[in-house]
Short mmCIF file of C-alpha atoms in Angstrom, two decimals:
data_model
loop_
_atom_site.label_atom_id
_atom_site.label_comp_id
_atom_site.label_asym_id
_atom_site.label_seq_id
_atom_site.Cartn_x
_atom_site.Cartn_y
_atom_site.Cartn_z
CA MET M 1 79.77 19.90 155.58
CA LYS M 2 83.39 19.56 156.23
CA THR M 3 85.64 17.51 154.08
CA ARG M 4 86.21 15.12 156.96
CA HIS M 5 82.33 14.64 157.45
CA LYS M 6 81.97 14.02 153.65
CA ARG M 7 84.69 11.33 153.95
CA MET M 8 83.00 9.68 156.87
CA ALA M 9 79.56 9.73 155.19
CA LEU M 10 81.36 8.10 151.87
CA ILE M 11 83.01 5.47 154.20
CA ALA M 12 79.61 4.73 155.90
CA ALA M 13 77.89 4.45 152.69
CA GLY M 14 80.51 2.12 151.19
CA LEU M 15 80.44 -0.03 154.24
CA ALA M 16 76.55 -0.23 154.06
CA THR M 17 76.69 -1.15 150.36
CA LEU M 18 79.26 -4.03 151.17
CA GLY M 19 77.00 -5.33 153.93
CA VAL M 20 73.90 -5.38 151.76
CA ALA M 21 75.97 -7.18 149.12
CA ALA M 22 77.33 -9.72 151.65
CA TRP M 23 73.81 -10.35 152.93
CA LEU M 24 72.43 -10.78 149.38
CA VAL M 25 75.17 -13.34 148.58
CA LEU M 26 74.95 -15.28 151.91
CA SER M 27 71.12 -15.46 151.57
CA ALA M 28 71.38 -16.78 147.96
CA PHE M 29 74.11 -19.40 149.06
CA GLN M 30 71.77 -20.46 152.07
CA LYS M 31 68.93 -20.95 149.76
CA ASN M 32 70.81 -23.06 147.33
CA LEU M 33 72.61 -25.04 150.17
CA VAL M 34 71.55 -28.76 150.15
CA PHE M 35 72.60 -30.99 153.05
CA PHE M 36 73.05 -34.70 153.03
CA PHE M 37 71.51 -37.02 155.60
CA THR M 38 71.55 -40.71 156.06
CA PRO M 39 68.41 -42.76 156.83
CA THR M 40 69.78 -43.14 160.47
CA GLN M 41 70.20 -39.50 160.83
CA ILE M 42 66.81 -39.01 159.58
CA ALA M 43 65.15 -41.58 161.81
CA ALA M 44 67.24 -39.78 164.85
CA GLY M 45 65.27 -36.47 163.87
CA GLU M 46 68.39 -34.59 162.58
CA ALA M 47 66.94 -33.78 159.20
CA PRO M 48 65.06 -30.57 158.82
CA ARG M 49 61.32 -30.51 158.13
CA GLY M 50 60.00 -28.53 155.25
CA ARG M 51 63.41 -27.92 153.69
CA SER M 52 65.05 -29.75 150.79
CA PHE M 53 67.91 -32.11 151.51
CA ARG M 54 69.58 -35.21 150.10
CA VAL M 55 69.36 -38.81 151.39
CA GLY M 56 71.43 -41.71 150.14
CA GLY M 57 71.99 -45.23 150.55
CA MET M 58 71.00 -48.47 148.87
CA VAL M 59 67.58 -49.29 147.20
CA GLU M 60 66.07 -51.90 149.35
CA ASN M 61 65.51 -55.23 147.46
CA GLY M 62 61.73 -55.74 146.89
CA SER M 63 60.75 -52.33 147.81
CA LEU M 64 60.18 -50.77 144.43
CA LYS M 65 56.46 -50.32 143.70
CA ARG M 66 54.97 -48.49 140.70
CA GLN M 67 51.73 -46.70 141.11
CA PRO M 68 48.85 -47.27 138.56
CA ASP M 69 49.65 -43.76 136.96
CA GLY M 70 52.89 -45.24 135.64
CA VAL M 71 55.17 -42.17 136.68
CA THR M 72 54.96 -42.39 140.36
CA VAL M 73 57.22 -44.85 142.26
CA ALA M 74 57.85 -45.65 145.71
CA PHE M 75 60.84 -47.42 147.14
CA GLY M 76 62.83 -47.90 150.39
CA VAL M 77 66.48 -46.45 150.85
CA THR M 78 68.47 -48.05 153.58
CA ASP M 79 71.92 -47.55 155.01
CA ASN M 80 71.76 -51.21 156.47
CA ALA M 81 70.70 -49.76 159.97
CA GLN M 82 67.57 -47.79 159.15
CA GLN M 83 65.15 -47.66 156.14
CA LEU M 84 63.40 -44.59 154.70
CA ARG M 85 60.44 -44.77 152.42
CA VAL M 86 60.81 -42.49 149.32
CA VAL M 87 58.16 -41.34 146.80
CA TYR M 88 59.24 -40.06 143.47
CA ARG M 89 57.12 -38.82 140.58
CA GLY M 90 59.01 -38.88 137.28
CA ILE M 91 61.18 -40.73 135.12
CA LEU M 92 63.86 -42.91 137.08
CA PRO M 93 67.48 -42.87 135.70
CA ASP M 94 68.33 -45.95 133.53
CA LEU M 95 70.80 -47.25 136.09
CA PHE M 96 68.20 -47.11 138.99
CA LYS M 97 67.91 -50.78 140.41
CA GLU M 98 67.10 -52.44 143.57
CA GLY M 99 70.11 -53.29 145.53
CA LYS M 100 72.14 -50.36 144.06
CA GLY M 101 73.22 -46.98 145.27
CA VAL M 102 70.94 -44.16 145.07
CA VAL M 103 70.93 -40.36 146.24
CA ALA M 104 67.55 -38.51 146.20
CA GLN M 105 66.91 -34.87 146.84
CA GLY M 106 63.56 -33.64 148.06
CA LYS M 107 61.62 -33.00 151.34
CA LEU M 108 60.58 -35.07 154.31
CA GLY M 109 56.79 -35.14 154.71
CA ASP M 110 54.98 -34.84 157.95
CA ASP M 111 54.15 -38.54 157.56
CA GLY M 112 57.98 -39.52 157.46
CA VAL M 113 57.82 -40.26 153.78
CA PHE M 114 60.56 -38.59 151.86
CA VAL M 115 59.06 -36.82 148.59
CA ALA M 116 62.07 -36.76 146.17
CA GLU M 117 62.27 -34.19 143.45
CA GLU M 118 65.30 -35.66 141.87
CA VAL M 119 66.78 -39.26 142.04
CA LEU M 120 70.39 -39.92 141.07
CA ALA M 121 71.60 -43.56 140.50
CA LYS M 122 75.09 -44.88 140.55
CA HIS M 123 77.16 -44.46 137.34
CA ASP M 124 78.74 -47.92 136.63
CA GLU M 125 79.37 -51.16 138.59
CA ASN M 126 82.45 -49.75 140.38
CA TYR M 127 81.24 -46.37 141.13
CA MET M 128 79.14 -45.60 144.32
CA PRO M 129 77.80 -41.97 144.77
CA PRO M 130 80.10 -40.61 147.78
CA GLU M 131 76.97 -39.65 149.68
CA ALA M 132 75.53 -43.25 149.39
CA ALA M 133 78.82 -44.69 150.26
CA TYR M 134 78.93 -42.44 153.34
CA ALA M 135 75.38 -43.47 154.39
CA LEU M 136 76.35 -47.08 154.27
CA LYS M 137 79.38 -46.64 156.19
CA LYS M 138 77.61 -44.68 158.89
CA GLY M 139 74.74 -47.20 158.94
CA ASN M 140 77.23 -50.07 159.49
CA GLU M 141 78.96 -48.25 162.15
CA ALA M 142 75.50 -47.54 163.78
CA LYS M 143 74.42 -51.21 163.32
CA ALA M 144 77.90 -52.43 164.71
CA GLY M 145 77.47 -49.82 167.73
CA GLY M 146 74.01 -51.31 168.34
CA ALA M 147 75.16 -54.80 168.36
CA MET M 148 78.03 -54.04 170.66
CA ALA M 149 75.70 -52.44 173.13
CA LYS M 150 73.32 -55.42 173.04
CA ASP M 151 76.28 -57.67 173.59
CA GLY M 152 77.38 -55.52 176.56
CA LYS M 153 80.89 -54.74 175.05
#
């Protein structure tokens, strides 16, 4: 084998190794990537099925129901335009309350119920999770857009 061929083989092996390394990094990144959706986006069918994502908004007043087992809770999350039913099994954060901001991570079931694996509540009176604030802003925009469409404006 000539020196030139050895050099080309070495470059090809280096490029192949670099390609495999890039594929491994991208696949790990894709696996850990979690997108955020609002209840309105989920109602529009934009959320993936069978894949984990986050949903945020406000916990609907009067929607919190504890199951007899004591660790399973069901509640509604709203962005003031759409509502999403969420089921969570575990201990809720201390600051979790109805009428407060929440972000939940989990999967959307075939029945349209979001099964949360993790629930995050707001931190203090002045703080709103950015995802929940975004969901409420988009929900209010969708609600205002729907009202304007009904008025014919």
